[in-house]
Amino acid sequence: MVKSRIVTVQSTELKKVKLPFNRQTQLEVLHEGRTYHFLLYLRKRTDHLLVMSNGAINPVKKRPPVFMRSTWTDSLPGSLIFIDDPTLHGTDLRLGWGQGTRDQFALEVISNLIDTISEMLKYDRSQIFFYGSSAGGFMSLMYATMLAGTTAIVNNPQTNVLRYYATSSDPLIRHVYGILDRGIMMEQYGHRLSVAEAFSHYGNVPRIHYFQNTLCLHDMRNHLEPLIAEMEAGGLDMSQLYVHHYFDAEAGHRPLSKAGTERILHSVLVDDLDYHV
């Protein structure tokens, strides 16, 4: 696959960019003093736009920008956008959950940029699917929440950053917000950190296909079960939350294999959930 050159553009000029088909394009969008990185592989005559987010990265092996699973391009369906997390640039953090900075919430900026790109490509929101596992799953849930009408496909996601391991979440919170009081964090930034809070804040519960390894007890107790309880307590619509359980004691929190991930993506995109992961 031939890689094209990097395309750099101001966010205000994004609509004027001509994006090529059938070749990788690294798109750098400059927005209010910060750079947002995307890797695109666009196909003609496809009914779906699949947007992929990163889980944890290893900054020793690869410095940002990182486009996780971009080597899968040939076997993934639809047009593809891989999203880098700008939170991690210039740090040694492994996880950023799309928090950006205190003054510029990266997930909101990126969701608006994805919305612009999808309009340029003439994709209806019903044709847009966000995929990610772990932290990438959290970000995918947030993007779909911000862009009503889209769908999130997630595998063992976090649903609240503050319920993830403190060894990872505390450095991120300290770096972005300079606050470690979790009560203050939820009061001031709950909609950035909690999926259930985001549902209420943005007034939207998206269509969600939530694939969970039930034998990963940390995920079940700290993310899936609390999310369901919070949605019930808040009177949030749960009619579009589809939870798909599988059982793999050895895999734990690790996402499904490449083959398993491709199967669930294909199943959701063609609306055929008669499958085995």
CSV table of C-alpha atoms in Angstrom, one decimal:
chain,number,residue,atom,x,y,z
A,1,MET,CA,0.0,0.0,0.0
A,2,VAL,CA,1.5,3.4,-1.1
A,3,LYS,CA,1.5,6.0,1.6
A,4,SER,CA,0.8,9.6,0.6
A,5,ARG,CA,2.5,12.6,2.1
A,6,ILE,CA,1.3,14.3,5.3
A,7,VAL,CA,-1.5,16.8,4.7
A,8,THR,CA,-1.5,19.7,7.2
A,9,VAL,CA,-4.5,22.1,7.4
A,10,GLN,CA,-6.1,24.6,9.7
A,11,SER,CA,-9.4,23.4,11.1
A,12,THR,CA,-11.1,26.4,9.6
A,13,GLU,CA,-9.9,25.3,6.1
A,14,LEU,CA,-10.6,21.5,6.5
A,15,LYS,CA,-13.6,21.5,4.3
A,16,LYS,CA,-11.5,22.7,1.4
A,17,VAL,CA,-9.1,19.8,1.5
A,18,LYS,CA,-9.4,17.1,-1.2
A,19,LEU,CA,-8.9,13.7,0.4
A,20,PRO,CA,-7.5,10.9,-1.8
A,21,PHE,CA,-9.1,7.5,-2.1
A,22,ASN,CA,-7.3,4.1,-1.8
A,23,ARG,CA,-4.1,5.3,-0.2
A,24,GLN,CA,-3.1,6.2,3.3
A,25,THR,CA,-3.2,9.8,4.1
A,26,GLN,CA,-1.9,11.3,7.4
A,27,LEU,CA,-4.0,14.3,8.2
A,28,GLU,CA,-2.7,17.0,10.6
A,29,VAL,CA,-5.4,19.5,11.7
A,30,LEU,CA,-4.3,22.6,13.5
A,31,HIS,CA,-6.9,23.9,15.9
A,32,GLU,CA,-6.4,26.8,18.3
A,33,GLY,CA,-2.7,26.2,18.7
A,34,ARG,CA,-2.8,22.4,18.9
A,35,THR,CA,-2.3,19.6,16.3
A,36,TYR,CA,-4.7,16.7,15.9
A,37,HIS,CA,-3.4,13.7,13.9
A,38,PHE,CA,-5.5,11.3,11.8
A,39,LEU,CA,-4.6,8.4,9.5
A,40,LEU,CA,-7.2,8.0,6.7
A,41,TYR,CA,-7.8,5.2,4.2
A,42,LEU,CA,-10.9,6.1,2.2
A,43,ARG,CA,-12.7,3.7,-0.2
A,44,LYS,CA,-15.2,4.7,-2.8
A,45,ARG,CA,-18.6,3.1,-3.0
A,46,THR,CA,-18.6,1.9,0.6
A,47,ASP,CA,-21.6,2.3,3.0
A,48,HIS,CA,-19.6,2.7,6.2
A,49,LEU,CA,-17.1,4.9,7.9
A,50,LEU,CA,-15.2,3.1,10.6
A,51,VAL,CA,-13.3,5.3,13.1
A,52,MET,CA,-10.7,3.6,15.3
A,53,SER,CA,-9.3,4.8,18.6
A,54,ASN,CA,-6.1,3.7,20.5
A,55,GLY,CA,-5.8,1.8,23.7
A,56,ALA,CA,-2.7,2.1,25.8
A,57,ILE,CA,0.5,2.9,23.9
A,58,ASN,CA,4.1,2.1,24.8
A,59,PRO,CA,6.0,5.4,24.4
A,60,VAL,CA,9.4,3.5,24.6
A,61,LYS,CA,8.5,1.6,21.4
A,62,LYS,CA,6.6,4.2,19.5
A,63,ARG,CA,6.3,8.0,20.1
A,64,PRO,CA,3.0,9.7,19.1
A,65,PRO,CA,1.3,10.0,16.8
A,66,VAL,CA,0.2,6.4,17.1
A,67,PHE,CA,-2.5,4.9,14.9
A,68,MET,CA,-3.3,1.5,16.5
A,69,ARG,CA,-4.5,-1.3,14.2
A,70,SER,CA,-3.7,0.7,11.1
A,71,THR,CA,-1.7,-2.3,9.8
A,72,TRP,CA,-5.1,-4.1,9.6
A,73,THR,CA,-6.3,-1.7,6.9
A,74,ASP,CA,-6.6,-4.2,4.1
A,75,SER,CA,-8.9,-6.5,6.1
A,76,LEU,CA,-11.1,-3.9,7.8
A,77,PRO,CA,-14.4,-2.9,6.2
A,78,GLY,CA,-15.5,0.5,4.9
A,79,SER,CA,-13.6,3.8,4.8
A,80,LEU,CA,-11.2,4.1,7.8
A,81,ILE,CA,-10.1,6.8,10.1
A,82,PHE,CA,-7.5,6.0,12.8
A,83,ILE,CA,-7.3,8.6,15.6
A,84,ASP,CA,-4.2,9.5,17.6
A,85,ASP,CA,-4.7,10.8,21.2
A,86,PRO,CA,-3.1,14.3,21.4
A,87,THR,CA,-3.1,14.1,25.2
A,88,LEU,CA,0.0,11.8,25.1
A,89,HIS,CA,2.2,14.1,23.0
A,90,GLY,CA,5.3,15.3,24.8
A,91,THR,CA,4.7,13.0,27.8
A,92,ASP,CA,5.6,9.5,28.9
A,93,LEU,CA,2.0,8.6,29.6
A,94,ARG,CA,0.6,5.4,28.2
A,95,LEU,CA,-3.1,6.4,28.5
A,96,GLY,CA,-4.8,9.7,27.8
A,97,TRP,CA,-8.5,8.9,27.3
A,98,GLY,CA,-8.7,11.8,25.0
A,99,GLN,CA,-8.7,14.4,27.8
A,100,GLY,CA,-6.4,16.9,25.9
A,101,THR,CA,-5.9,19.9,28.2
A,102,ARG,CA,-7.9,21.6,30.9
A,103,ASP,CA,-8.8,24.3,28.4
A,104,GLN,CA,-9.2,22.2,25.3
A,105,PHE,CA,-11.2,18.9,25.7
A,106,ALA,CA,-9.7,16.8,22.9
A,107,LEU,CA,-12.6,14.4,22.5
A,108,GLU,CA,-15.0,17.3,21.7
A,109,VAL,CA,-12.5,18.8,19.2
A,110,ILE,CA,-11.9,15.5,17.5
A,111,SER,CA,-15.7,14.7,17.4
A,112,ASN,CA,-16.3,18.0,15.6
A,113,LEU,CA,-13.4,17.3,13.1
A,114,ILE,CA,-14.8,13.8,12.4
A,115,ASP,CA,-18.2,15.3,11.9
A,116,THR,CA,-16.7,17.7,9.3
A,117,ILE,CA,-14.8,14.9,7.5
A,118,SER,CA,-17.8,12.6,7.4
A,119,GLU,CA,-19.9,15.5,5.9
A,120,MET,CA,-17.2,16.1,3.3
A,121,LEU,CA,-17.4,12.4,2.4
A,122,LYS,CA,-21.2,12.4,2.4
A,123,TYR,CA,-21.6,9.8,5.2
A,124,ASP,CA,-24.8,10.0,7.2
A,125,ARG,CA,-24.3,9.6,10.9
A,126,SER,CA,-26.1,6.3,10.8
A,127,GLN,CA,-23.2,5.1,8.7
A,128,ILE,CA,-20.5,6.1,11.2
A,129,PHE,CA,-19.2,3.5,13.6
A,130,PHE,CA,-16.6,4.2,16.4
A,131,TYR,CA,-14.5,1.2,17.5
A,132,GLY,CA,-12.0,0.8,20.4
A,133,SER,CA,-11.0,-1.4,23.2
A,134,SER,CA,-10.0,-0.4,26.8
A,135,ALA,CA,-9.3,3.4,26.7
A,136,GLY,CA,-10.1,3.3,23.0
A,137,GLY,CA,-13.5,1.9,23.9
A,138,PHE,CA,-14.0,4.8,26.4
A,139,MET,CA,-13.2,7.3,23.7
A,140,SER,CA,-15.4,5.6,21.1
A,141,LEU,CA,-18.3,5.7,23.6
A,142,MET,CA,-17.7,9.4,24.1
A,143,TYR,CA,-17.5,10.2,20.3
A,144,ALA,CA,-20.8,8.4,19.6
A,145,THR,CA,-22.4,10.3,22.5
A,146,MET,CA,-21.3,13.6,21.1
A,147,LEU,CA,-22.4,12.7,17.6
A,148,ALA,CA,-26.0,11.6,17.9
A,149,GLY,CA,-27.0,9.0,15.4
A,150,THR,CA,-23.6,7.2,15.3
A,151,THR,CA,-22.8,3.8,16.8
A,152,ALA,CA,-20.1,2.7,19.3
A,153,ILE,CA,-18.6,-0.8,19.1
A,154,VAL,CA,-16.5,-1.4,22.2
A,155,ASN,CA,-14.5,-4.2,23.7
A,156,ASN,CA,-13.7,-4.3,27.4
A,157,PRO,CA,-13.9,-0.5,27.6
A,158,GLN,CA,-13.5,1.8,30.6
A,159,THR,CA,-16.6,3.7,31.4
A,160,ASN,CA,-15.1,6.0,34.0
A,161,VAL,CA,-11.5,7.0,33.9
A,162,LEU,CA,-11.4,7.4,37.7
A,163,ARG,CA,-12.4,3.8,38.2
A,164,TYR,CA,-9.4,2.5,36.3
A,165,TYR,CA,-6.1,1.7,38.0
A,166,ALA,CA,-4.8,4.7,39.9
A,167,THR,CA,-1.3,4.0,38.6
A,168,SER,CA,-2.5,5.0,35.2
A,169,SER,CA,-5.4,7.4,35.9
A,170,ASP,CA,-3.7,9.6,38.6
A,171,PRO,CA,-0.7,10.6,36.4
A,172,LEU,CA,-3.1,11.5,33.6
A,173,ILE,CA,-5.3,13.6,35.9
A,174,ARG,CA,-2.3,15.3,37.4
A,175,HIS,CA,-0.9,16.1,34.0
A,176,VAL,CA,-4.1,17.4,32.5
A,177,TYR,CA,-6.0,19.0,35.4
A,178,GLY,CA,-3.5,19.4,38.2
A,179,ILE,CA,-6.1,18.0,40.6
A,180,LEU,CA,-6.2,14.7,42.4
A,181,ASP,CA,-9.3,15.2,44.6
A,182,ARG,CA,-11.7,12.8,42.8
A,183,GLY,CA,-14.7,14.5,44.3
A,184,ILE,CA,-13.7,17.8,42.8
A,185,MET,CA,-12.8,16.1,39.5
A,186,MET,CA,-16.2,14.6,39.1
A,187,GLU,CA,-18.0,17.8,40.1
A,188,GLN,CA,-16.1,19.9,37.6
A,189,TYR,CA,-15.2,17.5,34.9
A,190,GLY,CA,-17.5,14.5,35.3
A,191,HIS,CA,-18.8,14.7,31.7
A,192,ARG,CA,-15.2,14.3,30.5
A,193,LEU,CA,-14.4,11.3,32.7
A,194,SER,CA,-17.6,9.3,33.0
A,195,VAL,CA,-19.6,7.9,30.1
A,196,ALA,CA,-22.9,8.0,32.1
A,197,GLU,CA,-22.2,11.7,33.0
A,198,ALA,CA,-21.5,12.3,29.3
A,199,PHE,CA,-24.9,10.8,28.3
A,200,SER,CA,-26.6,13.3,30.5
A,201,HIS,CA,-24.4,16.2,29.6
A,202,TYR,CA,-24.8,15.8,25.9
A,203,GLY,CA,-28.4,14.6,26.0
A,204,ASN,CA,-27.7,11.5,24.0
A,205,VAL,CA,-27.3,7.8,24.6
A,206,PRO,CA,-26.0,6.3,21.4
A,207,ARG,CA,-26.4,2.9,20.0
A,208,ILE,CA,-23.8,0.8,21.7
A,209,HIS,CA,-22.5,-2.7,21.0
A,210,TYR,CA,-20.5,-3.5,24.1
A,211,PHE,CA,-18.4,-6.7,23.9
A,212,GLN,CA,-17.3,-7.8,27.4
A,213,ASN,CA,-15.1,-10.6,28.6
A,214,THR,CA,-17.3,-11.6,31.6
A,215,LEU,CA,-14.3,-13.3,33.2
A,216,CYS,CA,-12.4,-10.0,33.6
A,217,LEU,CA,-13.8,-9.2,37.0
A,218,HIS,CA,-12.1,-5.8,37.2
A,219,ASP,CA,-13.9,-4.7,34.1
A,220,MET,CA,-17.2,-6.1,35.2
A,221,ARG,CA,-17.1,-4.6,38.7
A,222,ASN,CA,-15.6,-1.2,37.9
A,223,HIS,CA,-17.0,-0.4,34.4
A,224,LEU,CA,-19.9,-2.4,33.0
A,225,GLU,CA,-21.9,-3.0,36.2
A,226,PRO,CA,-21.5,0.6,37.4
A,227,LEU,CA,-22.5,1.9,34.0
A,228,ILE,CA,-25.7,0.0,34.0
A,229,ALA,CA,-26.5,1.0,37.6
A,230,GLU,CA,-25.8,4.7,36.8
A,231,MET,CA,-28.0,4.6,33.7
A,232,GLU,CA,-30.8,3.0,35.7
A,233,ALA,CA,-30.4,5.5,38.5
A,234,GLY,CA,-30.4,8.4,36.1
A,235,GLY,CA,-33.4,7.2,34.2
A,236,LEU,CA,-31.3,7.1,31.0
A,237,ASP,CA,-32.6,5.2,27.9
A,238,MET,CA,-31.0,1.8,27.8
A,239,SER,CA,-32.9,0.5,24.7
A,240,GLN,CA,-29.9,0.9,22.5
A,241,LEU,CA,-27.3,-0.7,24.8
A,242,TYR,CA,-26.5,-4.2,23.6
A,243,VAL,CA,-24.2,-6.1,25.8
A,244,HIS,CA,-22.5,-9.1,24.3
A,245,HIS,CA,-20.7,-11.4,26.8
A,246,TYR,CA,-18.0,-13.8,26.1
A,247,PHE,CA,-15.8,-15.9,28.4
A,248,ASP,CA,-12.0,-16.1,28.2
A,249,ALA,CA,-10.2,-16.6,31.5
A,250,GLU,CA,-6.8,-16.5,29.9
A,251,ALA,CA,-7.3,-13.2,27.9
A,252,GLY,CA,-8.7,-11.2,30.8
A,253,HIS,CA,-8.8,-7.5,29.9
A,254,ARG,CA,-7.0,-8.0,26.6
A,255,PRO,CA,-9.1,-7.3,23.5
A,256,LEU,CA,-10.3,-10.0,21.1
A,257,SER,CA,-7.9,-11.3,18.6
A,258,LYS,CA,-7.6,-9.6,15.2
A,259,ALA,CA,-9.8,-12.3,13.7
A,260,GLY,CA,-12.3,-11.9,16.5
A,261,THR,CA,-12.3,-8.1,16.3
A,262,GLU,CA,-12.9,-8.3,12.5
A,263,ARG,CA,-15.8,-10.7,13.0
A,264,ILE,CA,-17.6,-8.4,15.5
A,265,LEU,CA,-17.0,-5.3,13.4
A,266,HIS,CA,-18.4,-7.0,10.3
A,267,SER,CA,-21.4,-8.4,12.3
A,268,VAL,CA,-22.4,-5.0,13.6
A,269,LEU,CA,-21.8,-3.1,10.4
A,270,VAL,CA,-24.0,-5.5,8.3
A,271,ASP,CA,-26.5,-5.8,11.2
A,272,ASP,CA,-26.1,-9.6,11.5
A,273,LEU,CA,-25.4,-10.6,15.1
A,274,ASP,CA,-25.6,-14.3,14.6
A,275,TYR,CA,-21.9,-14.9,15.2
A,276,HIS,CA,-19.4,-16.4,17.6
A,277,VAL,CA,-16.4,-14.3,18.9
